[in-house]
Coordinates of C-alpha atoms in Angstrom, one line a residue:
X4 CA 92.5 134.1 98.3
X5 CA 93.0 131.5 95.3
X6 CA 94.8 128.9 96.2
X7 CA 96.0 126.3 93.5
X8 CA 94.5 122.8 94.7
X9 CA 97.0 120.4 95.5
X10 CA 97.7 117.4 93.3
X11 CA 98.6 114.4 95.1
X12 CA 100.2 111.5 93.4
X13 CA 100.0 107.6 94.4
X14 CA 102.8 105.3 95.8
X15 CA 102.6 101.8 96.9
X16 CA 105.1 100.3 99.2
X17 CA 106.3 97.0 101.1
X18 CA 107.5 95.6 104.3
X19 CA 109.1 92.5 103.2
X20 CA 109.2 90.3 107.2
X21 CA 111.6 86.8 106.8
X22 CA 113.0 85.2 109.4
X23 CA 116.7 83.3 109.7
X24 CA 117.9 81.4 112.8
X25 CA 114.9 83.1 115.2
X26 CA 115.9 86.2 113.7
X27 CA 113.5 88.7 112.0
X28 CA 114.7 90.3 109.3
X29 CA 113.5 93.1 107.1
X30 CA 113.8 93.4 102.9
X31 CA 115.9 96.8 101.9
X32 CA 116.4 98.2 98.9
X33 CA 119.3 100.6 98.3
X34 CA 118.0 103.6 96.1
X35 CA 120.0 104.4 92.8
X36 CA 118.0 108.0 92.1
X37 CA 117.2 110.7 93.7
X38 CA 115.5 111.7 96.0
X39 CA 117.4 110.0 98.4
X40 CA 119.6 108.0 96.1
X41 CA 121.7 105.7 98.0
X42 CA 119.8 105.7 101.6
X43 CA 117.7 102.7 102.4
X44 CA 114.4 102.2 101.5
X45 CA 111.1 99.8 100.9
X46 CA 110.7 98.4 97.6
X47 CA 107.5 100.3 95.9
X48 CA 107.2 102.9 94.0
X49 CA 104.6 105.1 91.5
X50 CA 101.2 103.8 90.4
X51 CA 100.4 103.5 87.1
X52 CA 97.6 105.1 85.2
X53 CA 94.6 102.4 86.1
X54 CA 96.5 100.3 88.5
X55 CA 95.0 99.0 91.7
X56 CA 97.5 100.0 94.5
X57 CA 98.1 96.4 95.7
X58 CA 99.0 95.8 92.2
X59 CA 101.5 98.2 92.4
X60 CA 103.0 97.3 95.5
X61 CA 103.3 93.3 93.9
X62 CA 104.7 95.0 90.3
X63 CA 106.7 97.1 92.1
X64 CA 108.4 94.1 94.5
X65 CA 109.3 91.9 92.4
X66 CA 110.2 94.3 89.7
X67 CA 113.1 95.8 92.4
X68 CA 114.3 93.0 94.4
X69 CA 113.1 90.1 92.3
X70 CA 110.6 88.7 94.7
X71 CA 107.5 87.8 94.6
X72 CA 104.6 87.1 97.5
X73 CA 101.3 85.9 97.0
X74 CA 99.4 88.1 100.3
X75 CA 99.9 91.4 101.0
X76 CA 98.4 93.2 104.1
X77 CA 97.3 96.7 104.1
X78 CA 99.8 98.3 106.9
X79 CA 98.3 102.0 106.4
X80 CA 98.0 105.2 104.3
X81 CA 101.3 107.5 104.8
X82 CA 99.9 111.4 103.0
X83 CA 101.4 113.7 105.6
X84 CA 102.5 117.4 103.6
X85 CA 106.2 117.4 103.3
X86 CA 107.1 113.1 103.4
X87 CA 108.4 113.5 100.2
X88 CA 111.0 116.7 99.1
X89 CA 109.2 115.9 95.1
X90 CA 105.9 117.2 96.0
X91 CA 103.1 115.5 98.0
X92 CA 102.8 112.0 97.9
X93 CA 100.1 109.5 99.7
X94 CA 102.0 106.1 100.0
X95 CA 99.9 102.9 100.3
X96 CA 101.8 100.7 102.6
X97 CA 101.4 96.5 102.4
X98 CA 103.2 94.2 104.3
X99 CA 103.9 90.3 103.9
X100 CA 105.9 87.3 105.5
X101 CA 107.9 85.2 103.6
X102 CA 109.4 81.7 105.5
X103 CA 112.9 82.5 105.3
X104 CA 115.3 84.5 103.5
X105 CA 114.5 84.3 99.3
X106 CA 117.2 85.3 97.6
X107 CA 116.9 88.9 96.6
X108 CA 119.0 90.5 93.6
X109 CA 118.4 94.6 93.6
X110 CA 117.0 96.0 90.1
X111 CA 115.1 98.9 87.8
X112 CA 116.0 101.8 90.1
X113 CA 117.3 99.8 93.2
X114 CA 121.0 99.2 93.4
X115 CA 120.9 96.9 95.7
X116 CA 118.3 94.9 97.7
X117 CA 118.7 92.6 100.9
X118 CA 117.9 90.9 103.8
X119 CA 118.9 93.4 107.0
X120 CA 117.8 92.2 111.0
X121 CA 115.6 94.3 112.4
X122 CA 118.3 95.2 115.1
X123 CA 120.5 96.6 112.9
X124 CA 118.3 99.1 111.5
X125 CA 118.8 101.4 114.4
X126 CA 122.3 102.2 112.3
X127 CA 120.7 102.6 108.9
X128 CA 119.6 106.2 107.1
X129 CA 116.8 105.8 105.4
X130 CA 115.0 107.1 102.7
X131 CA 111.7 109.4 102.9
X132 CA 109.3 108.3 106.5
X133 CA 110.7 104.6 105.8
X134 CA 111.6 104.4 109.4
X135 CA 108.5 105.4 110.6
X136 CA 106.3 103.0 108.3
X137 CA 109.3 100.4 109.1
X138 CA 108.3 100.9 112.8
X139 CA 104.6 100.9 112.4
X140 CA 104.6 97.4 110.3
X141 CA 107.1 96.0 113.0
X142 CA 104.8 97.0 115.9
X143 CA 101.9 95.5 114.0
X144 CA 103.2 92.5 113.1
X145 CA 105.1 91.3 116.5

């Protein structure tokens, strides 16, 4: 049996923790393609040809929402078959705190980005296994 080897391509994504009035809150973007376009999601997004995946995930944040962190955290590696509907896709996953709530202001292929508290994400459809990462960087963090 020949089998075609499977081609894998890079992501990089983050979860964005601030904090208002002893609340934690979570940065969203809304996406504005498909797959998924408009369910929630991290900021993040391909890397490029040469790119360090942290890189990537500090491009891709700032390029989307408009923000910018200096540390970033590996959370995990998310590569299970069938997490995204393009094809397969291992997704580097950072996290950082900011003191706070920066503004945010949604761009490149986010429609919108903001600042949602982490109990009201129960309600929210997201995008790819962005509730499951979401959960995993929570759990770590608290």
């Amino acid at each position: 049996m020949n089998a075609e080897p499977e081609t894998a391509r890079l992501t990089a994504d983050v979860v964005v923790l601030g904090e208002r009035d002893s609340k934690p809150h979570i940065l969203l973007i809304r996406r504005g393609k498909e797959p998924y376009a408009g369910h929630w999601a991290l900021p993040g997004g391909h890397v490029n040809v040469g790119e360090d995946t942290e890189a990537t995930a500090h491009r891709e944040l700032v390029e989307e929402t408009g923000l910018a962190v200096q540390d970033l955290d590996l959370v995990g590696v998310y590569a299970a078959p069938g997490r995204d509907p393009r094809g397969r896709y291992v997704d580097f996953v950072y996290a950082a705190r900011v003191a706070g709530l920066p503004a945010v202001t949604g761009a490149d292929d986010a429609k919108e980005a903001r600042w949602v508290p982490l109990e009201a994400l129960l309600h929210m459809r997201f995008a790819f296994d962005h509730a499951q990462i979401i959960r995993d960087a929570v759990q770590a963090a608290l």
